[in-house]
Short mmCIF file of C-alpha atoms in Angstrom, two decimals:
data_model
loop_
_atom_site.label_atom_id
_atom_site.label_comp_id
_atom_site.label_asym_id
_atom_site.label_seq_id
_atom_site.Cartn_x
_atom_site.Cartn_y
_atom_site.Cartn_z
CA MET A 1 7.61 20.17 -22.09
CA ASN A 2 10.76 20.74 -24.18
CA ASP A 3 10.87 20.16 -27.91
CA THR A 4 12.59 16.77 -27.61
CA ALA A 5 10.39 15.36 -24.84
CA LYS A 6 7.99 12.63 -25.83
CA PRO A 7 4.31 13.48 -25.23
CA PRO A 8 2.31 11.76 -22.48
CA ARG A 9 0.51 8.65 -23.65
CA TYR A 10 -1.61 5.71 -22.57
CA GLU A 11 0.24 2.40 -22.19
CA PRO A 12 -1.03 -1.12 -21.42
CA PHE A 13 -0.21 -0.37 -17.76
CA GLY A 14 -2.02 3.00 -17.73
CA TRP A 15 -1.31 6.70 -18.21
CA HIS A 16 2.41 7.44 -18.74
CA HIS A 17 2.88 11.12 -18.00
CA TRP A 18 6.62 11.59 -18.63
CA PRO A 19 7.81 8.89 -21.05
CA GLU A 20 11.42 10.02 -20.51
CA ASP A 21 11.09 9.44 -16.73
CA PHE A 22 9.76 5.96 -16.06
CA TRP A 23 9.80 5.98 -12.25
CA MET A 24 8.30 9.42 -11.79
CA SER A 25 5.58 8.50 -14.29
CA TYR A 26 4.90 5.33 -12.29
CA GLN A 27 4.41 7.35 -9.10
CA PHE A 28 2.19 9.87 -10.89
CA ARG A 29 0.06 7.03 -12.28
CA ARG A 30 -0.31 5.71 -8.74
CA GLY A 31 -1.64 9.03 -7.46
CA LEU A 32 -3.90 9.39 -10.47
CA GLY A 33 -5.41 5.92 -9.99
CA GLU A 34 -6.13 6.52 -6.33
CA THR A 35 -8.38 9.47 -7.16
CA GLN A 36 -11.15 6.97 -7.86
CA GLU A 37 -10.90 5.66 -4.30
CA GLY A 38 -11.08 9.14 -2.80
CA GLY A 39 -7.33 9.78 -2.75
CA GLY A 40 -7.48 12.83 -4.97
CA ALA A 41 -9.32 14.70 -7.67
CA VAL A 42 -8.40 14.04 -11.31
CA SER A 43 -8.17 17.75 -12.14
CA GLU A 44 -5.96 18.47 -9.14
CA VAL A 45 -3.59 15.63 -9.94
CA PHE A 46 -3.20 16.83 -13.51
CA GLN A 47 -2.85 20.39 -12.25
CA ALA A 48 0.12 19.28 -10.14
CA GLY A 49 1.48 17.19 -13.01
CA SER A 50 1.39 20.16 -15.38
CA LYS A 51 3.81 22.03 -13.10
CA ILE A 52 6.12 19.16 -12.16
CA ILE A 53 9.35 18.87 -14.16
CA ALA A 54 10.44 15.33 -15.00
CA ASN A 55 13.31 14.15 -12.80
CA ASP A 56 13.03 17.30 -10.66
CA PHE A 57 12.20 16.03 -7.20
CA ASP A 58 11.89 19.51 -5.71
CA SER A 59 9.14 20.39 -8.18
CA TRP A 60 7.45 17.09 -7.32
CA HIS A 61 7.46 17.90 -3.61
CA ARG A 62 6.36 21.49 -4.14
CA GLU A 63 3.34 20.77 -6.35
CA TRP A 64 1.97 17.86 -4.32
CA MET A 65 2.40 19.92 -1.15
CA HIS A 66 0.51 22.79 -2.75
CA ILE A 67 -2.62 20.78 -3.50
CA GLY A 68 -2.28 18.89 -0.21
CA GLU A 69 -2.19 22.06 1.85
CA ARG A 70 -5.09 23.51 -0.10
CA ASN A 71 -7.27 20.49 0.65
CA ASP A 72 -6.15 20.23 4.26
CA LEU A 73 -7.03 23.88 4.91
CA ARG A 74 -10.35 23.59 3.14
CA GLY A 75 -11.15 20.48 5.17
CA ASP A 76 -10.52 22.37 8.41
CA GLU A 77 -12.66 25.29 7.24
CA GLU A 78 -15.56 23.09 6.15
CA PHE A 79 -15.40 21.17 9.42
CA GLY A 80 -15.79 24.48 11.22
CA ARG A 81 -18.95 25.03 9.20
CA LYS A 82 -20.16 21.53 10.21
CA HIS A 83 -19.86 20.30 6.60
CA ILE A 84 -18.49 16.98 7.82
CA ARG A 85 -18.59 14.93 4.61
CA THR A 86 -16.86 17.66 2.61
CA ALA A 87 -14.22 17.99 5.32
CA MET A 88 -13.61 14.24 5.28
CA ASN A 89 -13.25 14.23 1.50
CA CYS A 90 -10.74 17.08 1.65
CA TRP A 91 -8.67 15.46 4.41
CA LEU A 92 -8.53 12.12 2.59
CA ARG A 93 -7.29 13.82 -0.57
CA ALA A 94 -4.79 15.84 1.44
CA ALA A 95 -3.39 12.73 3.12
CA ASN A 96 -2.63 11.12 -0.22
CA TYR A 97 -1.20 14.29 -1.71
CA PHE A 98 1.15 14.65 1.27
CA ARG A 99 2.13 11.00 0.83
CA GLU A 100 3.04 11.73 -2.78
CA ALA A 101 4.91 14.90 -1.78
CA GLU A 102 7.11 12.88 0.58
CA PHE A 103 7.95 10.11 -1.84
CA TRP A 104 11.13 11.30 -3.56
CA LEU A 105 12.67 13.10 -0.57
CA ALA A 106 15.92 11.57 0.66
CA ALA A 107 15.73 9.66 3.94
CA ASP A 108 17.72 12.41 5.70
CA ASP A 109 15.93 15.32 4.04
CA PRO A 110 14.66 17.59 6.85
CA ARG A 111 11.36 17.94 4.98
CA ARG A 112 10.64 14.23 5.02
CA LEU A 113 9.31 13.62 8.53
CA PRO A 114 7.27 16.87 8.66
CA THR A 115 5.65 15.92 5.35
CA PHE A 116 4.91 12.43 6.65
CA ASP A 117 3.44 14.04 9.78
CA ARG A 118 1.09 16.09 7.58
CA CYS A 119 -0.03 12.90 5.83
CA GLU A 120 -0.80 11.15 9.11
CA GLU A 121 -2.50 14.19 10.61
CA ALA A 122 -4.84 14.50 7.63
CA SER A 123 -5.58 10.76 7.81
CA HIS A 124 -6.35 11.01 11.51
CA LYS A 125 -8.84 13.83 10.97
CA PHE A 126 -10.59 11.73 8.33
CA LEU A 127 -10.56 8.53 10.38
CA ARG A 128 -11.99 10.16 13.51
CA GLN A 129 -15.17 11.03 11.61
CA LEU A 130 -15.89 7.48 10.42
CA THR A 131 -18.76 5.46 11.85
CA PRO A 132 -17.74 3.43 13.77
CA LYS A 133 -14.82 5.70 14.72
CA ALA A 134 -11.48 4.33 13.62
CA GLU A 135 -8.82 3.65 16.26
CA ILE A 136 -5.31 5.06 15.87
CA VAL A 137 -3.23 2.47 17.69
CA ASP A 138 0.27 1.24 18.42
CA ILE A 139 0.83 -2.52 18.12
CA PRO A 140 3.38 -3.66 20.74
CA TYR A 141 6.50 -4.83 18.94
CA GLU A 142 9.89 -3.91 20.42
CA PRO A 143 10.38 -1.95 23.66
CA GLY A 144 9.64 1.68 22.88
CA LYS A 145 9.15 0.86 19.21
CA PRO A 146 5.54 -0.09 18.44
CA LEU A 147 4.05 -0.57 14.98
CA PRO A 148 1.71 2.33 14.08
CA ALA A 149 -1.67 1.14 12.82
CA TYR A 150 -5.28 2.02 12.13
CA PHE A 151 -7.97 -0.39 13.29
CA ILE A 152 -11.26 0.24 11.50
CA ARG A 153 -14.45 -1.71 12.06
CA SER A 154 -17.03 -2.12 9.34
CA ALA A 155 -20.36 -0.39 9.89
CA ASN A 156 -21.80 -3.41 8.18
CA GLY A 157 -20.26 -6.48 9.75
CA GLY A 158 -21.98 -7.16 13.04
CA ASP A 159 -20.56 -7.39 16.54
CA ARG A 160 -17.77 -9.90 15.90
CA GLN A 161 -16.07 -9.35 12.57
CA PRO A 162 -13.44 -11.05 10.45
CA VAL A 163 -10.31 -8.92 10.05
CA LEU A 164 -7.85 -8.25 7.26
CA ILE A 165 -4.34 -7.28 8.38
CA SER A 166 -3.01 -5.16 5.51
CA VAL A 167 0.61 -4.14 5.00
CA GLY A 168 2.29 -2.24 2.22
CA GLY A 169 5.60 -2.98 0.55
CA LEU A 170 8.84 -1.17 -0.21
CA ASP A 171 7.29 2.29 -0.36
CA SER A 172 3.59 2.01 0.55
CA PHE A 173 2.39 2.44 4.10
CA LYS A 174 -0.80 2.34 6.14
CA ASP A 175 -2.20 5.69 4.99
CA GLU A 176 -2.21 4.55 1.35
CA LEU A 177 -3.70 1.16 2.13
CA TRP A 178 -7.19 2.69 2.47
CA PHE A 179 -7.14 3.05 -1.33
CA MET A 180 -5.69 -0.42 -1.94
CA THR A 181 -7.48 -2.75 0.48
CA GLY A 182 -9.10 -0.96 3.42
CA ARG A 183 -12.16 0.62 1.85
CA GLY A 184 -13.09 -2.57 0.01
CA ALA A 185 -12.85 -4.70 3.13
CA LEU A 186 -15.10 -2.37 5.13
CA GLN A 187 -17.70 -2.34 2.35
CA ARG A 188 -17.91 -6.14 2.58
CA GLY A 189 -18.38 -6.41 6.34
CA MET A 190 -14.76 -6.95 7.40
CA SER A 191 -12.68 -4.95 9.84
CA VAL A 192 -9.19 -3.90 8.79
CA LEU A 193 -5.90 -3.35 10.56
CA LEU A 194 -3.80 -1.10 8.34
CA VAL A 195 -0.31 -1.35 9.77
CA ASP A 196 3.20 0.00 9.24
CA GLY A 197 5.47 -3.00 9.64
CA PRO A 198 9.26 -2.91 9.91
CA GLY A 199 10.69 -0.93 6.99
CA GLN A 200 7.45 1.02 6.46
CA GLY A 201 5.80 4.33 7.34
CA GLY A 202 6.11 5.45 10.92
CA ALA A 203 7.91 2.26 12.01
CA LEU A 204 10.82 3.21 9.74
CA ARG A 205 10.62 7.00 9.96
CA ARG A 206 10.14 7.37 13.71
CA HIS A 207 11.61 4.20 15.19
CA GLY A 208 14.30 3.29 12.64
CA LEU A 209 12.82 -0.20 12.24
CA VAL A 210 14.21 -1.63 9.01
CA THR A 211 12.66 -4.59 7.25
CA ARG A 212 13.17 -8.26 8.11
CA HIS A 213 12.68 -11.46 6.15
CA ASP A 214 10.69 -13.26 8.88
CA TYR A 215 7.59 -11.09 8.62
CA GLU A 216 5.54 -13.63 10.53
CA VAL A 217 6.99 -11.97 13.64
CA PRO A 218 5.37 -8.52 13.19
CA ILE A 219 2.22 -10.11 11.75
CA GLY A 220 2.12 -12.39 14.80
CA LYS A 221 2.26 -9.33 17.04
CA CYS A 222 -0.74 -7.94 15.16
CA ILE A 223 -2.64 -11.19 15.69
CA ASP A 224 -1.77 -11.16 19.39
CA TRP A 225 -3.28 -7.67 19.62
CA LEU A 226 -6.39 -8.56 17.61
CA THR A 227 -7.20 -11.73 19.50
CA GLN A 228 -7.47 -9.79 22.77
CA ARG A 229 -10.51 -7.96 21.36
CA LYS A 230 -14.07 -9.21 21.78
CA ASP A 231 -15.16 -7.64 18.47
CA VAL A 232 -12.81 -9.80 16.38
CA ASP A 233 -13.46 -13.32 15.11
CA PRO A 234 -10.10 -15.01 15.81
CA ALA A 235 -10.90 -17.85 13.38
CA ARG A 236 -11.18 -15.40 10.47
CA ILE A 237 -8.03 -13.29 10.39
CA ALA A 238 -6.34 -12.80 7.02
CA VAL A 239 -3.24 -10.99 5.82
CA SER A 240 -2.57 -9.09 2.61
CA GLY A 241 0.62 -7.44 1.44
CA SER A 242 1.16 -5.24 -1.59
CA SER A 243 4.28 -5.22 -3.80
CA LEU A 244 7.21 -6.23 -1.58
CA GLY A 245 4.43 -6.87 0.91
CA GLY A 246 3.38 -9.72 -1.39
CA TYR A 247 6.47 -11.51 -0.09
CA TYR A 248 5.75 -10.42 3.49
CA ALA A 249 2.19 -11.77 3.33
CA ALA A 250 3.24 -15.07 1.75
CA ARG A 251 5.95 -15.55 4.36
CA ALA A 252 3.53 -14.80 7.21
CA GLY A 253 0.79 -16.97 5.68
CA SER A 254 3.25 -19.87 5.52
CA MET A 255 4.70 -19.53 9.01
CA GLU A 256 1.83 -18.16 11.14
CA PRO A 257 -0.83 -20.87 11.66
CA ARG A 258 -3.45 -18.48 13.06
CA LEU A 259 -3.99 -16.90 9.64
CA ALA A 260 -7.10 -18.12 7.83
CA ALA A 261 -6.32 -16.61 4.41
CA CYS A 262 -3.47 -14.88 2.62
CA ILE A 263 -3.25 -12.45 -0.31
CA SER A 264 -0.13 -11.49 -2.25
CA HIS A 265 -1.04 -8.25 -4.01
CA GLY A 266 1.88 -8.65 -6.35
CA ALA A 267 4.07 -11.69 -5.72
CA ILE A 268 7.85 -12.00 -5.46
CA TRP A 269 9.72 -15.29 -5.52
CA ASP A 270 13.26 -14.25 -4.54
CA ILE A 271 14.19 -10.64 -3.77
CA HIS A 272 17.94 -11.21 -3.93
CA GLU A 273 17.62 -12.72 -7.41
CA ARG A 274 15.41 -9.82 -8.49
CA TRP A 275 17.78 -7.11 -7.25
CA LYS A 276 21.26 -8.61 -7.59
CA THR A 277 22.02 -6.73 -10.83
CA ARG A 278 20.73 -3.36 -9.58
CA ASP A 279 23.26 -0.70 -8.65
CA ASP A 280 23.09 2.62 -6.85
CA ASN A 281 21.79 4.34 -9.99
CA HIS A 282 18.52 2.41 -9.92
CA GLY A 283 15.46 4.66 -9.67
CA LEU A 284 14.43 3.28 -6.27
CA ALA A 285 17.94 2.64 -4.89
CA GLY A 286 17.65 5.31 -2.22
CA HIS A 287 14.44 3.86 -0.87
CA ILE A 288 15.70 0.27 -1.04
CA LYS A 289 18.83 1.13 0.95
CA TRP A 290 16.79 3.01 3.58
CA VAL A 291 14.23 0.23 4.02
CA PHE A 292 16.91 -2.48 4.27
CA GLY A 293 19.29 -0.47 6.46
CA ALA A 294 22.05 -0.65 3.86
CA LYS A 295 24.69 1.82 2.66
CA SER A 296 24.78 0.50 -0.89
CA MET A 297 22.69 -1.59 -3.25
CA ALA A 298 25.32 -4.31 -3.02
CA GLU A 299 24.78 -4.44 0.74
CA ALA A 300 20.99 -4.32 0.33
CA THR A 301 21.00 -7.28 -2.04
CA GLU A 302 23.18 -9.21 0.40
CA ILE A 303 20.71 -8.48 3.23
CA ALA A 304 17.91 -9.63 0.90
CA LYS A 305 19.28 -13.18 0.48
CA PRO A 306 16.85 -14.79 2.98
CA PHE A 307 13.87 -12.97 1.41
CA LYS A 308 12.70 -15.91 -0.72
CA LEU A 309 9.77 -18.30 -0.78
CA GLU A 310 11.53 -21.54 -1.73
CA GLY A 311 11.26 -23.90 1.23
CA VAL A 312 8.75 -21.58 2.89
CA LEU A 313 5.62 -21.45 0.75
CA ASP A 314 5.11 -25.23 0.96
CA LYS A 315 4.23 -24.73 4.66
CA MET A 316 1.13 -22.64 3.88
CA LYS A 317 -2.13 -24.23 5.04
CA CYS A 318 -4.64 -21.45 4.34
CA PRO A 319 -6.23 -20.40 1.02
CA TYR A 320 -3.88 -18.17 -0.96
CA LEU A 321 -4.70 -15.54 -3.60
CA ILE A 322 -2.02 -14.11 -5.87
CA ILE A 323 -3.18 -11.07 -7.84
CA HIS A 324 -0.75 -9.51 -10.27
CA GLY A 325 -0.80 -7.02 -13.13
CA GLY A 326 -0.38 -8.59 -16.55
CA HIS A 327 1.90 -5.67 -17.51
CA ASP A 328 3.52 -5.30 -14.10
CA VAL A 329 6.86 -3.49 -14.09
CA LEU A 330 8.22 -6.53 -12.24
CA GLY A 331 7.09 -8.89 -15.01
CA VAL A 332 4.96 -12.00 -14.62
CA GLU A 333 7.42 -14.90 -14.71
CA ALA A 334 8.22 -14.77 -11.00
CA VAL A 335 4.55 -14.66 -10.03
CA LYS A 336 3.85 -17.75 -12.12
CA LYS A 337 6.71 -19.47 -10.35
CA VAL A 338 5.19 -18.56 -6.97
CA HIS A 339 1.82 -19.96 -8.03
CA ASP A 340 3.17 -23.13 -9.62
CA TYR A 341 5.40 -23.90 -6.65
CA ALA A 342 2.49 -23.39 -4.26
CA VAL A 343 0.18 -25.69 -6.22
CA GLU A 344 2.87 -28.36 -6.60
CA HIS A 345 3.24 -28.37 -2.81
CA GLY A 346 -0.47 -28.73 -2.09
CA VAL A 347 -1.33 -25.11 -1.33
CA ASN A 348 -4.87 -23.99 -2.22
CA ALA A 349 -3.56 -21.19 -4.45
CA THR A 350 -5.38 -19.00 -6.97
CA LEU A 351 -3.58 -16.80 -9.53
CA ARG A 352 -5.38 -13.81 -11.03
CA LEU A 353 -3.57 -11.82 -13.72
CA THR A 354 -5.20 -8.54 -14.71
CA SER A 355 -5.12 -7.64 -18.40
CA GLU A 356 -4.62 -4.57 -20.57
CA GLU A 357 -8.21 -4.85 -21.80
CA GLU A 358 -9.84 -4.78 -18.33
CA THR A 359 -7.19 -2.29 -17.06
CA GLY A 360 -5.51 -2.71 -13.70
CA ALA A 361 -2.61 -4.34 -15.52
CA GLU A 362 -0.04 -2.16 -13.71
CA HIS A 363 1.91 -3.22 -10.65
CA CYS A 364 -0.62 -3.64 -7.80
CA GLN A 365 -3.36 -2.36 -10.14
CA HIS A 366 -2.13 1.19 -9.49
CA ASP A 367 -3.79 2.33 -12.71
CA ASN A 368 -7.15 0.97 -11.46
CA PRO A 369 -7.02 0.22 -7.70
CA THR A 370 -10.79 -0.18 -7.57
CA LEU A 371 -10.52 -3.33 -9.68
CA GLY A 372 -7.76 -4.63 -7.42
CA GLN A 373 -9.88 -4.11 -4.32
CA GLU A 374 -12.90 -5.76 -5.90
CA LEU A 375 -10.95 -8.85 -6.92
CA MET A 376 -9.13 -9.25 -3.61
CA LEU A 377 -11.94 -8.47 -1.22
CA ASP A 378 -14.61 -10.47 -3.06
CA TRP A 379 -12.26 -13.45 -2.96
CA LEU A 380 -11.71 -12.95 0.76
CA ALA A 381 -15.42 -12.46 1.44
CA ASP A 382 -16.05 -15.81 -0.27
CA VAL A 383 -13.32 -17.52 1.77
CA PHE A 384 -14.88 -16.12 4.95
CA GLU A 385 -18.37 -17.12 3.70
CA LEU A 386 -19.74 -13.59 4.00
CA ASP A 387 -23.15 -13.23 2.41
CA GLN A 388 -22.95 -9.86 0.66
CA THR A 389 -26.66 -9.98 -0.17
CA SER A 390 -27.41 -9.61 3.54
CA LEU A 391 -25.28 -6.48 3.97
CA ALA A 392 -26.49 -2.89 3.94
CA HIS A 393 -24.79 -1.04 1.10
CA TYR A 394 -24.07 2.54 2.06
CA PRO A 395 -23.17 5.26 -0.46
CA GLY A 396 -19.40 5.41 -0.87
#
C-alpha cells in the first residue's frame, strides 16, 4: 500500500479492500463472501489480496491462479490417497479461485478460455463425487450450440423432486451459482439446474452466444429438457436469476407459463435506462460489450432497449420473490419500482431488502451469500410446500 492509499475498511455493504478501486474491491468482496459457502478459505483469499495491486489486472490473475492451482493440485493428491472429502473441498475452492482469476481478463486474452477451462475442470471433479452424482449436461438450444449446465439432485428430496433453474447475470455463471443458490436448494430437498444461458459462461466463451432480452426462450429449453425426466416434478419448476439475471428470471417468469415460482436475486427495471449514461470508461464496460455483442457502450445500451419489465411483468402468474441488498451498488429505487409495478398488476410479489445490520446488504448478498441462500430457498421451499422437518439434515 502506498502512502496516499486509503486503508481497507468495513462498509455497510461489507469489506472494502481497496477504497481507491471500487470495482476490484467489489470482486474481492465477492470471493471473500463465498468462502463461507465452500468457495475459498478466508486466509487464502486475504493472502491473495495482500499481493494484488489495485487496478493491476495481471496481479489479480496471477494471485488467484496461484491459490487456485495450489488447491487443485492438493485435491488431486488427496484423491489419490482416497481422502475424498478433502479432495472435494480443495477442488471447490480451486474452481472459485480460477473463476476469480479469469474475471478481469479481456474477452480476447489468450489466457481467458484456459482459465475458464480450469474452473470447469475443478468443478467437474467436485461434482462427480457428490451423492447422488451430479450430471454435467448440455441443454439443446441452437444447432451445435447447447447451453452448458449442471443438473444436481438432492440426496434429501425423494424420487420426484421440485427443481430450481438457476442462472447468473452479467458476469456470474453456473460454477459460481453453487455458492449463491445451488447448495441451499439441495439442502432443502430440491434439485437444481445450474445453467449458462446466452451471454454467460461456456455459452458465451465457447459458442459465442450473446445475451437476448427474451430469456423465456433459453429457460423454456431448460424446461423442455427437465420435463423429459421421470425424477422431476413438472408442476414444481422455478427459476432464479442473479444480478442481470434478476431481469432474465422476471422476464421468463412472466412469459413462460410452466414456471411455478420466480426469484429475482437483485431486480432491474430497465437496463437501457440504467446504462444509457455509461461510457467505455465504466469499470465493467469490457464485460458489458462482450456479453451484449457490442463494439461500444453506446451500441450496448442501444441493444439493451428491449431489456425492460414494463408491459411484461404484469403477465406473471406465479409467486415472485425479489431479494435485494439495502446498500446494493445498483441502488434500491429500481427494485421498489419492480415490486410496486408487480403488485399494482396483481402479481403475488414479495420484496425483501437486506440491511446493514443483518449484513448481506451488498449486491446479491455477495458479502454474506449464506443469508441470501437462506432467504431465497426457504421462501421457495414454502411455495413448494416442502416440510423441512421431515428432511434428513446432513453435515455441510
